[in-house]
Amino acid sequence: MPSPPFHLPPAAVAGWPLRRHLDLPSLLLANLTIDIEPGIAMLFDLGDVPHGFAHTLAGGTLVGATTGLVLWGVKGLLESAFGDVYPLKARVAMLSGAVGCWIHVLLDAVMYDYLQPFFPLETNPLYWPGSEDALHLIGVLLLVPALVLLVRARYWKTIPEKLTLGLLALSGVAMGIYAATGAV
């Protein structure tokens, strides 16, 4: 599976043009929280298919909206921590989280024939056999334009900008660790 850090650069690049309407931290965090489902399935050995309902567009909507709502709920803590205002609205956070999960589901659907992204349809028309290496490479390659967009726009002054830059930096470090340890 493309590990969670490899999802963030494509999501950031896809979400960048909509950053005035979406909250990039909510979008990126949802890309991470959706993988709690396969993490639990693998941790507790719950079968051969670690991706379930959360990895459908319907399930991803619920996971993403919940992630956005949680981020909105802790915005006061973030404001205290950063000493700044985070003008995040619940509706925007929930929509952004849903969009983040949709991106994640569509990326995973390319790799797994058993995924049902358009549940209740039982087919996966997006499946592309042997795509795992290509998707990992895309994740690595898109880290550069994602960071360039942030730096070029001087996108690190507000709380959401700092969170976005931090998440992408962590993504890059995690991808490096994965590569160095041979995990991908």
PDB file of C-alpha atoms in Angstrom:
ATOM      1  CA  MET A   1       0.000   0.000   0.000  1.00  0.00           C
ATOM      2  CA  PRO A   2       1.292   3.483  -0.563  1.00  0.00           C
ATOM      3  CA  SER A   3       2.181   4.346   2.975  1.00  0.00           C
ATOM      4  CA  PRO A   4       0.427   7.382   4.439  1.00  0.00           C
ATOM      5  CA  PRO A   5       3.347   9.803   3.876  1.00  0.00           C
ATOM      6  CA  PHE A   6       3.226   9.103   0.137  1.00  0.00           C
ATOM      7  CA  HIS A   7      -0.379  10.338  -0.013  1.00  0.00           C
ATOM      8  CA  LEU A   8       0.353  13.826   1.274  1.00  0.00           C
ATOM      9  CA  PRO A   9       2.286  15.360  -1.657  1.00  0.00           C
ATOM     10  CA  PRO A  10      -0.311  14.384  -4.301  1.00  0.00           C
ATOM     11  CA  ALA A  11      -3.083  15.624  -1.999  1.00  0.00           C
ATOM     12  CA  ALA A  12      -1.262  18.921  -1.388  1.00  0.00           C
ATOM     13  CA  VAL A  13      -0.694  19.506  -5.098  1.00  0.00           C
ATOM     14  CA  ALA A  14      -4.317  18.585  -5.911  1.00  0.00           C
ATOM     15  CA  GLY A  15      -5.659  20.780  -3.101  1.00  0.00           C
ATOM     16  CA  TRP A  16      -3.358  23.749  -3.754  1.00  0.00           C
ATOM     17  CA  PRO A  17      -5.565  25.436  -6.407  1.00  0.00           C
ATOM     18  CA  LEU A  18      -8.508  25.244  -3.982  1.00  0.00           C
ATOM     19  CA  ARG A  19      -6.632  26.497  -0.900  1.00  0.00           C
ATOM     20  CA  ARG A  20      -8.761  29.650  -0.722  1.00  0.00           C
ATOM     21  CA  HIS A  21     -11.865  27.463  -0.376  1.00  0.00           C
ATOM     22  CA  LEU A  22     -10.459  24.426   1.439  1.00  0.00           C
ATOM     23  CA  ASP A  23      -8.307  24.025   4.532  1.00  0.00           C
ATOM     24  CA  LEU A  24      -5.108  22.237   3.484  1.00  0.00           C
ATOM     25  CA  PRO A  25      -4.279  20.920   6.986  1.00  0.00           C
ATOM     26  CA  SER A  26      -7.727  19.269   7.205  1.00  0.00           C
ATOM     27  CA  LEU A  27      -7.249  17.818   3.722  1.00  0.00           C
ATOM     28  CA  LEU A  28      -3.786  16.453   4.585  1.00  0.00           C
ATOM     29  CA  LEU A  29      -4.694  15.133   8.038  1.00  0.00           C
ATOM     30  CA  ALA A  30      -7.634  13.229   6.564  1.00  0.00           C
ATOM     31  CA  ASN A  31      -5.150  11.495   4.261  1.00  0.00           C
ATOM     32  CA  LEU A  32      -3.465  10.169   7.390  1.00  0.00           C
ATOM     33  CA  THR A  33      -6.488   9.384   9.555  1.00  0.00           C
ATOM     34  CA  ILE A  34      -8.169   7.263   6.888  1.00  0.00           C
ATOM     35  CA  ASP A  35      -5.268   4.813   7.192  1.00  0.00           C
ATOM     36  CA  ILE A  36      -6.170   4.107  10.813  1.00  0.00           C
ATOM     37  CA  GLU A  37      -8.555   1.513   9.347  1.00  0.00           C
ATOM     38  CA  PRO A  38      -5.912  -0.675   7.624  1.00  0.00           C
ATOM     39  CA  GLY A  39      -3.532  -0.003  10.517  1.00  0.00           C
ATOM     40  CA  ILE A  40      -5.974  -1.540  12.970  1.00  0.00           C
ATOM     41  CA  ALA A  41      -6.755  -4.398  10.575  1.00  0.00           C
ATOM     42  CA  MET A  42      -3.052  -5.250  10.239  1.00  0.00           C
ATOM     43  CA  LEU A  43      -2.240  -4.706  13.915  1.00  0.00           C
ATOM     44  CA  PHE A  44      -4.947  -7.099  15.057  1.00  0.00           C
ATOM     45  CA  ASP A  45      -4.626  -9.462  12.067  1.00  0.00           C
ATOM     46  CA  LEU A  46      -8.244  -8.981  11.019  1.00  0.00           C
ATOM     47  CA  GLY A  47      -7.896 -10.706   7.674  1.00  0.00           C
ATOM     48  CA  ASP A  48      -6.319 -10.446   4.265  1.00  0.00           C
ATOM     49  CA  VAL A  49      -8.214  -7.299   3.234  1.00  0.00           C
ATOM     50  CA  PRO A  50      -7.155  -4.390   5.471  1.00  0.00           C
ATOM     51  CA  HIS A  51      -9.155  -1.741   3.603  1.00  0.00           C
ATOM     52  CA  GLY A  52     -12.863  -1.681   4.272  1.00  0.00           C
ATOM     53  CA  PHE A  53     -15.707   0.825   4.275  1.00  0.00           C
ATOM     54  CA  ALA A  54     -13.490   3.806   5.163  1.00  0.00           C
ATOM     55  CA  HIS A  55     -11.718   3.268   1.828  1.00  0.00           C
ATOM     56  CA  THR A  56     -14.870   3.969  -0.178  1.00  0.00           C
ATOM     57  CA  LEU A  57     -15.957   7.446  -1.222  1.00  0.00           C
ATOM     58  CA  ALA A  58     -18.923   7.174   1.164  1.00  0.00           C
ATOM     59  CA  GLY A  59     -16.807   5.968   4.082  1.00  0.00           C
ATOM     60  CA  GLY A  60     -14.061   8.426   3.246  1.00  0.00           C
ATOM     61  CA  THR A  61     -16.595  11.231   3.417  1.00  0.00           C
ATOM     62  CA  LEU A  62     -17.434  10.232   6.987  1.00  0.00           C
ATOM     63  CA  VAL A  63     -13.796   9.809   8.034  1.00  0.00           C
ATOM     64  CA  GLY A  64     -12.749  13.059   6.369  1.00  0.00           C
ATOM     65  CA  ALA A  65     -15.625  15.106   7.741  1.00  0.00           C
ATOM     66  CA  THR A  66     -14.913  13.737  11.217  1.00  0.00           C
ATOM     67  CA  THR A  67     -11.211  14.563  10.870  1.00  0.00           C
ATOM     68  CA  GLY A  68     -12.052  18.107   9.814  1.00  0.00           C
ATOM     69  CA  LEU A  69     -14.499  18.474  12.675  1.00  0.00           C
ATOM     70  CA  VAL A  70     -11.866  17.305  15.175  1.00  0.00           C
ATOM     71  CA  LEU A  71      -9.328  19.783  13.778  1.00  0.00           C
ATOM     72  CA  TRP A  72     -11.945  22.529  14.018  1.00  0.00           C
ATOM     73  CA  GLY A  73     -12.590  21.436  17.612  1.00  0.00           C
ATOM     74  CA  VAL A  74      -8.930  21.854  18.576  1.00  0.00           C
ATOM     75  CA  LYS A  75      -8.356  25.114  16.717  1.00  0.00           C
ATOM     76  CA  GLY A  76      -8.437  26.988  20.033  1.00  0.00           C
ATOM     77  CA  LEU A  77      -5.530  24.883  21.264  1.00  0.00           C
ATOM     78  CA  LEU A  78      -3.650  25.569  18.041  1.00  0.00           C
ATOM     79  CA  GLU A  79      -4.340  29.282  18.368  1.00  0.00           C
ATOM     80  CA  SER A  80      -2.944  29.222  21.909  1.00  0.00           C
ATOM     81  CA  ALA A  81       0.087  27.205  20.846  1.00  0.00           C
ATOM     82  CA  PHE A  82       0.906  29.405  17.847  1.00  0.00           C
ATOM     83  CA  GLY A  83      -0.281  32.724  19.296  1.00  0.00           C
ATOM     84  CA  ASP A  84      -2.327  33.460  16.196  1.00  0.00           C
ATOM     85  CA  VAL A  85      -5.886  33.158  14.883  1.00  0.00           C
ATOM     86  CA  TYR A  86      -6.903  30.088  12.859  1.00  0.00           C
ATOM     87  CA  PRO A  87      -9.967  31.251  10.875  1.00  0.00           C
ATOM     88  CA  LEU A  88     -11.273  27.732  10.317  1.00  0.00           C
ATOM     89  CA  LYS A  89     -14.986  27.155   9.907  1.00  0.00           C
ATOM     90  CA  ALA A  90     -16.478  23.749  10.746  1.00  0.00           C
ATOM     91  CA  ARG A  91     -18.103  23.416   7.314  1.00  0.00           C
ATOM     92  CA  VAL A  92     -14.838  24.152   5.499  1.00  0.00           C
ATOM     93  CA  ALA A  93     -12.881  21.768   7.736  1.00  0.00           C
ATOM     94  CA  MET A  94     -15.376  18.957   7.150  1.00  0.00           C
ATOM     95  CA  LEU A  95     -15.473  19.479   3.369  1.00  0.00           C
ATOM     96  CA  SER A  96     -11.677  19.685   3.231  1.00  0.00           C
ATOM     97  CA  GLY A  97     -11.317  16.458   5.189  1.00  0.00           C
ATOM     98  CA  ALA A  98     -13.792  14.718   2.884  1.00  0.00           C
ATOM     99  CA  VAL A  99     -11.898  15.896  -0.205  1.00  0.00           C
ATOM    100  CA  GLY A 100      -8.660  14.660   1.351  1.00  0.00           C
ATOM    101  CA  CYS A 101     -10.139  11.209   1.901  1.00  0.00           C
ATOM    102  CA  TRP A 102     -11.555  11.112  -1.629  1.00  0.00           C
ATOM    103  CA  ILE A 103      -8.066  11.743  -3.003  1.00  0.00           C
ATOM    104  CA  HIS A 104      -6.707   8.997  -0.754  1.00  0.00           C
ATOM    105  CA  VAL A 105      -9.406   6.498  -1.752  1.00  0.00           C
ATOM    106  CA  LEU A 106      -8.870   7.170  -5.450  1.00  0.00           C
ATOM    107  CA  LEU A 107      -5.102   6.677  -5.107  1.00  0.00           C
ATOM    108  CA  ASP A 108      -5.573   3.416  -3.196  1.00  0.00           C
ATOM    109  CA  ALA A 109      -8.202   2.222  -5.669  1.00  0.00           C
ATOM    110  CA  VAL A 110      -5.569   2.263  -8.395  1.00  0.00           C
ATOM    111  CA  MET A 111      -3.532  -0.283  -6.384  1.00  0.00           C
ATOM    112  CA  TYR A 112      -6.111  -2.676  -4.942  1.00  0.00           C
ATOM    113  CA  ASP A 113      -8.545  -4.659  -7.036  1.00  0.00           C
ATOM    114  CA  TYR A 114     -10.623  -5.566  -3.959  1.00  0.00           C
ATOM    115  CA  LEU A 115     -11.316  -1.929  -3.047  1.00  0.00           C
ATOM    116  CA  GLN A 116     -14.837  -0.753  -3.772  1.00  0.00           C
ATOM    117  CA  PRO A 117     -14.348   3.007  -4.109  1.00  0.00           C
ATOM    118  CA  PHE A 118     -17.843   3.532  -5.531  1.00  0.00           C
ATOM    119  CA  PHE A 119     -19.617   1.377  -2.935  1.00  0.00           C
ATOM    120  CA  PRO A 120     -22.237  -0.095  -3.157  1.00  0.00           C
ATOM    121  CA  LEU A 121     -20.851  -1.024  -6.592  1.00  0.00           C
ATOM    122  CA  GLU A 122     -18.762  -4.142  -6.104  1.00  0.00           C
ATOM    123  CA  THR A 123     -16.272  -3.373  -8.864  1.00  0.00           C
ATOM    124  CA  ASN A 124     -13.167  -1.238  -8.986  1.00  0.00           C
ATOM    125  CA  PRO A 125     -12.777   0.316 -12.440  1.00  0.00           C
ATOM    126  CA  LEU A 126      -9.706   2.263 -11.290  1.00  0.00           C
ATOM    127  CA  TYR A 127      -7.529  -0.757 -10.507  1.00  0.00           C
ATOM    128  CA  TRP A 128      -4.204  -0.791 -12.352  1.00  0.00           C
ATOM    129  CA  PRO A 129      -2.162  -3.957 -11.718  1.00  0.00           C
ATOM    130  CA  GLY A 130       1.455  -3.341 -10.737  1.00  0.00           C
ATOM    131  CA  SER A 131       0.958   0.338  -9.948  1.00  0.00           C
ATOM    132  CA  GLU A 132       2.484   0.336  -6.446  1.00  0.00           C
ATOM    133  CA  ASP A 133       5.994   1.440  -7.451  1.00  0.00           C
ATOM    134  CA  ALA A 134       4.630   4.109  -9.784  1.00  0.00           C
ATOM    135  CA  LEU A 135       2.389   5.551  -7.052  1.00  0.00           C
ATOM    136  CA  HIS A 136       5.258   5.655  -4.570  1.00  0.00           C
ATOM    137  CA  LEU A 137       7.393   7.446  -7.149  1.00  0.00           C
ATOM    138  CA  ILE A 138       4.600   9.932  -7.851  1.00  0.00           C
ATOM    139  CA  GLY A 139       4.357  10.638  -4.111  1.00  0.00           C
ATOM    140  CA  VAL A 140       8.094  11.298  -3.896  1.00  0.00           C
ATOM    141  CA  LEU A 141       8.226  13.393  -7.055  1.00  0.00           C
ATOM    142  CA  LEU A 142       5.234  15.536  -6.071  1.00  0.00           C
ATOM    143  CA  LEU A 143       6.880  16.434  -2.751  1.00  0.00           C
ATOM    144  CA  VAL A 144       9.166  18.834  -4.642  1.00  0.00           C
ATOM    145  CA  PRO A 145       6.417  20.870  -6.370  1.00  0.00           C
ATOM    146  CA  ALA A 146       4.327  20.829  -3.186  1.00  0.00           C
ATOM    147  CA  LEU A 147       7.177  22.371  -1.198  1.00  0.00           C
ATOM    148  CA  VAL A 148       8.069  24.756  -4.045  1.00  0.00           C
ATOM    149  CA  LEU A 149       4.472  26.029  -4.117  1.00  0.00           C
ATOM    150  CA  LEU A 150       4.571  26.651  -0.374  1.00  0.00           C
ATOM    151  CA  VAL A 151       7.946  28.399  -0.409  1.00  0.00           C
ATOM    152  CA  ARG A 152       7.269  30.420  -3.556  1.00  0.00           C
ATOM    153  CA  ALA A 153       4.006  31.723  -2.097  1.00  0.00           C
ATOM    154  CA  ARG A 154       5.746  32.384   1.253  1.00  0.00           C
ATOM    155  CA  TYR A 155       3.148  30.025   2.635  1.00  0.00           C
ATOM    156  CA  TRP A 156       4.322  29.656   6.241  1.00  0.00           C
ATOM    157  CA  LYS A 157       3.009  32.661   8.146  1.00  0.00           C
ATOM    158  CA  THR A 158      -0.431  31.574   9.414  1.00  0.00           C
ATOM    159  CA  ILE A 159      -1.439  28.533  11.451  1.00  0.00           C
ATOM    160  CA  PRO A 160      -2.817  26.557   8.475  1.00  0.00           C
ATOM    161  CA  GLU A 161       0.266  27.411   6.446  1.00  0.00           C
ATOM    162  CA  LYS A 162       2.591  26.281   9.251  1.00  0.00           C
ATOM    163  CA  LEU A 163       0.597  23.064   9.697  1.00  0.00           C
ATOM    164  CA  THR A 164       0.688  22.363   5.947  1.00  0.00           C
ATOM    165  CA  LEU A 165       4.436  22.944   5.739  1.00  0.00           C
ATOM    166  CA  GLY A 166       5.011  20.827   8.851  1.00  0.00           C
ATOM    167  CA  LEU A 167       2.922  17.937   7.555  1.00  0.00           C
ATOM    168  CA  LEU A 168       4.709  17.964   4.206  1.00  0.00           C
ATOM    169  CA  ALA A 169       8.111  18.152   5.900  1.00  0.00           C
ATOM    170  CA  LEU A 170       7.201  15.176   8.094  1.00  0.00           C
ATOM    171  CA  SER A 171       5.981  13.372   4.990  1.00  0.00           C
ATOM    172  CA  GLY A 172       9.343  13.911   3.313  1.00  0.00           C
ATOM    173  CA  VAL A 173      11.245  12.677   6.360  1.00  0.00           C
ATOM    174  CA  ALA A 174       9.002   9.609   6.651  1.00  0.00           C
ATOM    175  CA  MET A 175       9.442   8.820   2.942  1.00  0.00           C
ATOM    176  CA  GLY A 176      13.204   9.027   3.431  1.00  0.00           C
ATOM    177  CA  ILE A 177      13.026   6.636   6.374  1.00  0.00           C
ATOM    178  CA  TYR A 178      10.854   4.228   4.389  1.00  0.00           C
ATOM    179  CA  ALA A 179      13.369   4.302   1.527  1.00  0.00           C
ATOM    180  CA  ALA A 180      16.409   3.972   3.802  1.00  0.00           C
ATOM    181  CA  THR A 181      14.934   0.963   5.600  1.00  0.00           C
ATOM    182  CA  GLY A 182      13.703  -0.693   2.414  1.00  0.00           C
ATOM    183  CA  ALA A 183      10.070  -0.489   3.508  1.00  0.00           C
ATOM    184  CA  VAL A 184       9.086   0.649  -0.004  1.00  0.00           C
TER     185      VAL A 184
END
